[in-house]
CSV table of C-alpha atoms in Angstrom, one decimal:
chain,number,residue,atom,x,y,z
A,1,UNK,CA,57.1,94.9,174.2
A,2,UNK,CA,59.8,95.3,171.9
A,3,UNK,CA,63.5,96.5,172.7
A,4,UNK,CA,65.0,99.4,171.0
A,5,UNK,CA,68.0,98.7,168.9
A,6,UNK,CA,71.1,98.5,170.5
A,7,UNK,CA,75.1,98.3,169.9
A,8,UNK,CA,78.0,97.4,172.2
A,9,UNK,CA,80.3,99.9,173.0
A,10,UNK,CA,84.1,98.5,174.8
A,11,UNK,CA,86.9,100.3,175.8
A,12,UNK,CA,89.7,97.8,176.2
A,13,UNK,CA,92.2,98.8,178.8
A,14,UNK,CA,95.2,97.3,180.2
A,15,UNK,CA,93.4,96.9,183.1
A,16,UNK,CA,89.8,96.8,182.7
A,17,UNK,CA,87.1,96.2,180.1
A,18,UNK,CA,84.6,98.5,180.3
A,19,UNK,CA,81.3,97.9,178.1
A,20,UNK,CA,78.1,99.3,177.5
A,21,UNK,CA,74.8,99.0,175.2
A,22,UNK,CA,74.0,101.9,173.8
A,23,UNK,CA,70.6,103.1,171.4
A,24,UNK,CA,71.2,105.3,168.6
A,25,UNK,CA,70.5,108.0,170.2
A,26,UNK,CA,73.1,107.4,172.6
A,27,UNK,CA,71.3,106.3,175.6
A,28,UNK,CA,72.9,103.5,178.1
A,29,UNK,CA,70.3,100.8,178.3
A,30,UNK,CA,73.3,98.7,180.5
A,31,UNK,CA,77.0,98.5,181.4
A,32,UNK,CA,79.3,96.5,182.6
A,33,UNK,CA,83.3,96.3,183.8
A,34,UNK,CA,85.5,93.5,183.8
A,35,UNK,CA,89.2,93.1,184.7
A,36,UNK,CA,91.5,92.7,182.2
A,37,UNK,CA,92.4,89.0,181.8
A,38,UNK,CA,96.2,88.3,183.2
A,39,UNK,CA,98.3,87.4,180.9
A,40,UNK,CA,96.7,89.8,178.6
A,41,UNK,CA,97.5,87.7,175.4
A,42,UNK,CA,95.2,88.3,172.4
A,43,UNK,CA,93.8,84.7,173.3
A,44,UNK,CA,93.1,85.5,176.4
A,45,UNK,CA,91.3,89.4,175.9
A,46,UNK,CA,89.0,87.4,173.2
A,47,UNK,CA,87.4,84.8,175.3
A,48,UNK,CA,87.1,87.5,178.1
A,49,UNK,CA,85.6,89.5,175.6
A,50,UNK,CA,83.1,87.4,174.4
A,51,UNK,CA,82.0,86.1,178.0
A,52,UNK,CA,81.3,89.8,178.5
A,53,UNK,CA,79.3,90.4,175.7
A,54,UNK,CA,77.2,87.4,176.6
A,55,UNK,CA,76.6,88.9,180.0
A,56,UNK,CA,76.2,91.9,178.8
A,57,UNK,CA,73.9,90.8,176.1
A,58,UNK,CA,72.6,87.2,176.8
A,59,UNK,CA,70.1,87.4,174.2
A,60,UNK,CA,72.5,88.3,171.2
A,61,UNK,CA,70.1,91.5,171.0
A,62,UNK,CA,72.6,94.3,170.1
A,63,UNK,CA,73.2,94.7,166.1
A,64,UNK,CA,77.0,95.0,166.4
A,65,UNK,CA,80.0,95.9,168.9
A,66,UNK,CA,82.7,98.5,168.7
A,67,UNK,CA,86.0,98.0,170.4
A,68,UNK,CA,88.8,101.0,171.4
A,69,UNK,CA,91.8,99.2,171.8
A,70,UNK,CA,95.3,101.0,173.3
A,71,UNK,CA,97.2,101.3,170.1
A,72,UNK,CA,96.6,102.0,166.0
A,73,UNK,CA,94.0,99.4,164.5
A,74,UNK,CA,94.5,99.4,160.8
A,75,UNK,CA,92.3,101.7,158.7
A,76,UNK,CA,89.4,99.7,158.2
A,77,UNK,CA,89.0,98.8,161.5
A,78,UNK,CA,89.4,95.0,161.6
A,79,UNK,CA,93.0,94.7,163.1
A,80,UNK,CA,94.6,95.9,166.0
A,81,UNK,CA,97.8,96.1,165.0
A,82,UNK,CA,99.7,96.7,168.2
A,83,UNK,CA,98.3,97.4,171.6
A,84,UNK,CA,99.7,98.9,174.6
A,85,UNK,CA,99.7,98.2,177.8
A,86,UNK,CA,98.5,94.0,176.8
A,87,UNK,CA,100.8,91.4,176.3
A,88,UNK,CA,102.1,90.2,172.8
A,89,UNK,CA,99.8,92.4,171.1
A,90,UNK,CA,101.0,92.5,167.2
A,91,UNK,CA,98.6,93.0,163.8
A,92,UNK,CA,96.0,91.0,165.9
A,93,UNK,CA,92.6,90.3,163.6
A,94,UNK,CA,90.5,91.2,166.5
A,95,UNK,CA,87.1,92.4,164.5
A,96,UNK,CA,87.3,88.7,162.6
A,97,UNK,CA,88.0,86.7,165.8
A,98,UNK,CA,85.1,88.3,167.3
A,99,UNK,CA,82.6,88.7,164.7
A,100,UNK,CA,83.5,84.6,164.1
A,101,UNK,CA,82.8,83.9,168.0
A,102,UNK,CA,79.3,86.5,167.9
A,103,UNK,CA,78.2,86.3,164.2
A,104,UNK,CA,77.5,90.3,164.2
A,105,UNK,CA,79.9,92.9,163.2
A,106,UNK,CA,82.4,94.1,165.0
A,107,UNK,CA,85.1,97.8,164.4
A,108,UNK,CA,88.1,98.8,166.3
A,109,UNK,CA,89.6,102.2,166.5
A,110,UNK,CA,92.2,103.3,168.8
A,111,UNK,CA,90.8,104.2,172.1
A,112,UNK,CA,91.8,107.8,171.3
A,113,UNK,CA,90.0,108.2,168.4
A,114,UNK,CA,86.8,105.9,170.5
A,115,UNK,CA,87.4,109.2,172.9
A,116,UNK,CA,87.0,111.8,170.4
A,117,UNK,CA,84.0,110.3,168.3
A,118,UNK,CA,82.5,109.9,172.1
A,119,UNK,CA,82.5,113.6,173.1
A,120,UNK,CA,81.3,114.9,169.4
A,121,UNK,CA,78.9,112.3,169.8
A,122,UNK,CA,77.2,112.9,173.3
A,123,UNK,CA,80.0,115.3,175.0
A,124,UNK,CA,81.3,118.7,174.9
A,125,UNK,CA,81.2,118.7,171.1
A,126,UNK,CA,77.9,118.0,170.1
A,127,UNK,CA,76.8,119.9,167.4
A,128,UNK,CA,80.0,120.1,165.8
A,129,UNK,CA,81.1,118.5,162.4
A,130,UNK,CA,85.2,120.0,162.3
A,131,UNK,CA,86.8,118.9,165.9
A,132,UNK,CA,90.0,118.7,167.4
A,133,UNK,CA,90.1,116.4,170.7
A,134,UNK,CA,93.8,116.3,172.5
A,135,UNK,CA,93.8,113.9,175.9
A,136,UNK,CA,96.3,115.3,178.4
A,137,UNK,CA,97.1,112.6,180.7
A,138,UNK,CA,100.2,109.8,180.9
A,139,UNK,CA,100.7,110.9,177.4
A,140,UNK,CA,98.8,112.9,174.8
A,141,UNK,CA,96.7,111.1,172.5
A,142,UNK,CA,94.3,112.7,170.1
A,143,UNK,CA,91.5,112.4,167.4
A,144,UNK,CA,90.2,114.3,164.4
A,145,UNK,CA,87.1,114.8,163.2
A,146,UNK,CA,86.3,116.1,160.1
A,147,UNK,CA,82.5,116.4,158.5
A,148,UNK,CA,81.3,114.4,161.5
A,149,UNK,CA,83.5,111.2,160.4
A,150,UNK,CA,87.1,110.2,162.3
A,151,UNK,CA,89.8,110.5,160.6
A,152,UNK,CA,92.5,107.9,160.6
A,153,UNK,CA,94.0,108.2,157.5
A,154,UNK,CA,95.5,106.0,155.1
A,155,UNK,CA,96.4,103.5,157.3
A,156,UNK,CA,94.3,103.9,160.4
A,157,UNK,CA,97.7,105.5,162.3
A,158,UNK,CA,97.0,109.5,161.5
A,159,UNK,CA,96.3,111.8,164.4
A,160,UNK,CA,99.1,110.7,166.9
A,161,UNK,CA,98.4,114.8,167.6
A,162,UNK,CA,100.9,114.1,170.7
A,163,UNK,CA,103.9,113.5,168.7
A,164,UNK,CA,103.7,116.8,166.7
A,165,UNK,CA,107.4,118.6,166.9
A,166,UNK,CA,106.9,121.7,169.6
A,167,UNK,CA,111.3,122.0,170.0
A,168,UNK,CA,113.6,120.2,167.6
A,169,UNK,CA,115.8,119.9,170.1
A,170,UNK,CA,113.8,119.1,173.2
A,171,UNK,CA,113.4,116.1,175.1
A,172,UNK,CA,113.7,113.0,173.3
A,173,UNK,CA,110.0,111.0,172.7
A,174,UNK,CA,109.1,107.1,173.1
A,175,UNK,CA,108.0,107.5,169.3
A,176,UNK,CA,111.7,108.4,168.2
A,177,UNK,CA,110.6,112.4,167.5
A,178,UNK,CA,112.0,115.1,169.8
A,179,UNK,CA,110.7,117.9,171.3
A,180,UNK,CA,107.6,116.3,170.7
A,181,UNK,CA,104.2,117.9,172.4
A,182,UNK,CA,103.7,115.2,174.6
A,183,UNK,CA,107.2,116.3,176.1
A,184,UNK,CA,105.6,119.5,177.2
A,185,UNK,CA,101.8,118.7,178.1
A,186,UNK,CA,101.8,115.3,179.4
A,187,UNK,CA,101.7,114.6,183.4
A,188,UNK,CA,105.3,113.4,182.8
A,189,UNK,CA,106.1,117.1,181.3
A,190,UNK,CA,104.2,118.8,184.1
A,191,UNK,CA,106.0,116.4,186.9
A,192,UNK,CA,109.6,117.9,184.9
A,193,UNK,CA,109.2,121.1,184.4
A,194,UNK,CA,107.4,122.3,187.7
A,195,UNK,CA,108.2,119.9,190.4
A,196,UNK,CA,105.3,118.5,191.3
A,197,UNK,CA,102.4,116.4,189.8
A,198,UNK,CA,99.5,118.6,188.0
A,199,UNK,CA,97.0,117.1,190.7
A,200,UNK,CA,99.4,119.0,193.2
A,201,UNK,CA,99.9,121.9,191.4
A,202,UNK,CA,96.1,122.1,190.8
A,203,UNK,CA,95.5,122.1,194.5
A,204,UNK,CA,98.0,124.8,194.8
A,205,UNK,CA,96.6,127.2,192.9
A,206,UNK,CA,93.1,126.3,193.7
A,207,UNK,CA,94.8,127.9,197.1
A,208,UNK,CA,96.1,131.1,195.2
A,209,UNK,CA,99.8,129.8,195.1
A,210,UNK,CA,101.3,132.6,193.0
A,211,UNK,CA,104.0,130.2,191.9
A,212,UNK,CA,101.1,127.5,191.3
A,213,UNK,CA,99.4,130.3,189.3
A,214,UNK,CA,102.0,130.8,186.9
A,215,UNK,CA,103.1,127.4,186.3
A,216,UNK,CA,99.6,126.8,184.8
A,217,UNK,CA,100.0,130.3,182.3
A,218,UNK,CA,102.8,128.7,181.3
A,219,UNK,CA,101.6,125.3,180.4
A,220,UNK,CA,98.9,127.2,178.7
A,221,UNK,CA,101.1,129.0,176.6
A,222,UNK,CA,102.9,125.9,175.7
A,223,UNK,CA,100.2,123.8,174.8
A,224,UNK,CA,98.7,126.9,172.6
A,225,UNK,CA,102.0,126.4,170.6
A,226,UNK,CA,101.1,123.1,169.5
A,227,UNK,CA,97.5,123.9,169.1
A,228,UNK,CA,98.5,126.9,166.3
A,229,UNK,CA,100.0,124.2,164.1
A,230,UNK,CA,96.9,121.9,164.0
A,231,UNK,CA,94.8,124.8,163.8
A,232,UNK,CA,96.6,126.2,160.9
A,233,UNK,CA,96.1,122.8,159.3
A,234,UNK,CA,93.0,121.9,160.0
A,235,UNK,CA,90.5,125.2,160.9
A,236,UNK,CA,88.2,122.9,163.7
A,237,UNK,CA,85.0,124.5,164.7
A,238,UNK,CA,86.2,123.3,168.2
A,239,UNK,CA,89.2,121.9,170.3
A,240,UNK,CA,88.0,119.5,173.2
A,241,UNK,CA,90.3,119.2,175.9
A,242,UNK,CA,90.5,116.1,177.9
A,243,UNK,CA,92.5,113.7,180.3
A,244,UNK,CA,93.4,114.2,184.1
A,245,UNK,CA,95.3,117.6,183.1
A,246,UNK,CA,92.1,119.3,182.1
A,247,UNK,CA,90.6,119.9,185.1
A,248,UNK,CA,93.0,122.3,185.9
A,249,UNK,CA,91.6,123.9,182.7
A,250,UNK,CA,90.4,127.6,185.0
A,251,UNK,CA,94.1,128.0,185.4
A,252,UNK,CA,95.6,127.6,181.7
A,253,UNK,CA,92.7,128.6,179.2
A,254,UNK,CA,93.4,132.4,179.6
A,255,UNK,CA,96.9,131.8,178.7
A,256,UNK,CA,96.3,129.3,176.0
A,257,UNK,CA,93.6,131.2,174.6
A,258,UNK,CA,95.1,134.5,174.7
A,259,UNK,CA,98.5,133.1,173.2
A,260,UNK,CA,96.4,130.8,170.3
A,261,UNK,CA,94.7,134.3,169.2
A,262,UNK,CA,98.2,135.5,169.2
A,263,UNK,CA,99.7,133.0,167.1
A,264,UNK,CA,96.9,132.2,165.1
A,265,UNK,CA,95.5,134.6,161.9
A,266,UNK,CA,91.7,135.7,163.0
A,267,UNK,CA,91.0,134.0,159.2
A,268,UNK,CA,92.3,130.1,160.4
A,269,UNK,CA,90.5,130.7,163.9
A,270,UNK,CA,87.3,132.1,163.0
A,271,UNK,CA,84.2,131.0,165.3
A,272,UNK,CA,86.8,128.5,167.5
A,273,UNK,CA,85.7,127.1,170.4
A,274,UNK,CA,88.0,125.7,173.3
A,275,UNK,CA,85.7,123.1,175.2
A,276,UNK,CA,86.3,120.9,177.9
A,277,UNK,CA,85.5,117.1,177.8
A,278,UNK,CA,82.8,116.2,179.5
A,279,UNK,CA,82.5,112.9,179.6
A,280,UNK,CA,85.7,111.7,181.3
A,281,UNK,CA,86.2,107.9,181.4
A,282,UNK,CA,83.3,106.9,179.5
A,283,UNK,CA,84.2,108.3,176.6
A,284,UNK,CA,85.9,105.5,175.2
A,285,UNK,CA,83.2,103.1,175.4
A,286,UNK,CA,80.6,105.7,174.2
A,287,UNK,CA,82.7,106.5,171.2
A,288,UNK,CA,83.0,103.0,170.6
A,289,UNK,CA,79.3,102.5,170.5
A,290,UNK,CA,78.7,105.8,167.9
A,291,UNK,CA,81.9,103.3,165.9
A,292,UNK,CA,79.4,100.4,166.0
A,293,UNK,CA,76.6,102.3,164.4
A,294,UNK,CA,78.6,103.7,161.8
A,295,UNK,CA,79.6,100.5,160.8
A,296,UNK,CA,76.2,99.4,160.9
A,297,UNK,CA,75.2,102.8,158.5
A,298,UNK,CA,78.2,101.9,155.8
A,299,UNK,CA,76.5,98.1,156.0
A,300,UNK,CA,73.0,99.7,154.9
A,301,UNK,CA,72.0,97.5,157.9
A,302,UNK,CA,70.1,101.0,159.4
């Protein structure tokens, strides 16, 4: 009986290594999670890596691997050029390292980017070839695609959609901006500007805490703010809300919605859809996976 062709999907995480084998039409044939190798030198992470693949695949059976690493890789998707959250992680030829070690080919993106392909892919934007995806967690990460294909620009490091000015003179940013989005949408922002952490204030206004209530209308009118501008720039089809933050969604997508239409001209916005993620933590690795094939497409190898 034959196999149906297959690719290897990772999200690499500071913590864990989560992998899975994928056909092209985007079903899980097999997964598997590993801890993250302490220290989490580039040595280390790529005999881990391989030793996962192998169990993953002992049979060498899958036609290529994508990897989402935490940080830019460059833009054709062969170095990861710094990673966050492992250790001495600079301009780190990852894709040649690996594809030496398991004589396919291997792609990086940031894990970001891994997240948005993944939801356009088999998530909440299906369908779609124009999408926005903003990840509201720790920080705010992003992708951006356009004609079904991420974009990364120039040199792999575009659609940082976090770091977008929202205040020139608000709170200063780990990236050097101010007032950046991230400084009013992360958990961080939340944590500053209401009190509590949005897990909290979810609960509370899951309660009917008028106070709770509000606090979400406001973060919704906040993070419309920065929507408008990419909007403006880029006209998506759809915006695809993830990270932890998001599923407090019933309480802020009035607001936001109600303040994007307000800020936005009908012409720039027409036919937008506001979506929720939908496939939480495996996104990375699934968007990792729709990388690999796309790789393997460009190759002529499909």
């Amino acid at each position: 009986m034959t196999h149906p062709a297959t690719v290897i999907g990772v999200d690499l995480g500071g913590t864990a290594m989560k992998l899975g084998r994928y056909t092209i039409d985007g079903l899980c044939q097999q997964e598997l999670t590993v801890p993250t190798p302490t220290p989490s030198t580039p040595s280390n992470v790529r005999v881990a890596l391989v030793e996962a693949i192998r169990r993953l695949d002992p049979e060498a059976e899958a036609m290529a691997i994508g990897i989402g690493t935490p940080g830019p890789a460059d833009a054709a998707g062969r170095v990861a050029r710094v990673a966050i959250n492992l250790d001495g992680w600079v301009e780190v030829p990852l894709a040649d390292w690996l594809e030496a070690d398991l004589q396919r080919p291997v792609i990086l993106a940031n894990d970001a980017n891994c997240a948005g392909l993944g939801e356009v892919w088999l998530g909440a934007g299906q369908g779609y070839r124009d999408a926005i995806v903003l990840t509201l967690g720790t920080g705010v990460g992003g992708a951006i695609i356009l004609n079904g294909e991420l974009f990364v620009g120039r040199t792999g490091t575009a659609a940082e959609l976090g770091l977008i000015t929202l205040d020139p003179a608000g709170p200063p940013c780990n990236s050097g901006n101010q007032g950046s989005l991230e400084q009013y949408a992360s958990i961080g922002a939340v944590q500053r500007r209401f009190g509590c952490d949005p897990k909290d204030l979810g609960d509370r206004a899951v309660q009917g805490d008028p106070e709770a209530i509000a606090a979400w209308q406001e973060y919704g009118k906040i993070l419309a703010a920065g929507l408008a501008s990419l909007v403006y720039v880029l006209t998506p089809e759809v915006i695809i809300l993830g990270g932890g933050i998001s599923g407090s969604a019933t309480f802020f997508l009035p607001a936001l919605t109600e303040e994007l239409n307000r800020r936005v001209l009908p012409t720039s916005r027409e036919g937008l859809k506001i979506q929720i993620a939908a496939l939480g933590n495996e996104a990375g690795r699934v968007g990792a996976a729709r990388l690999a094939w796309t790789k393997l497409e460009a190759l002529g190898q499909i």
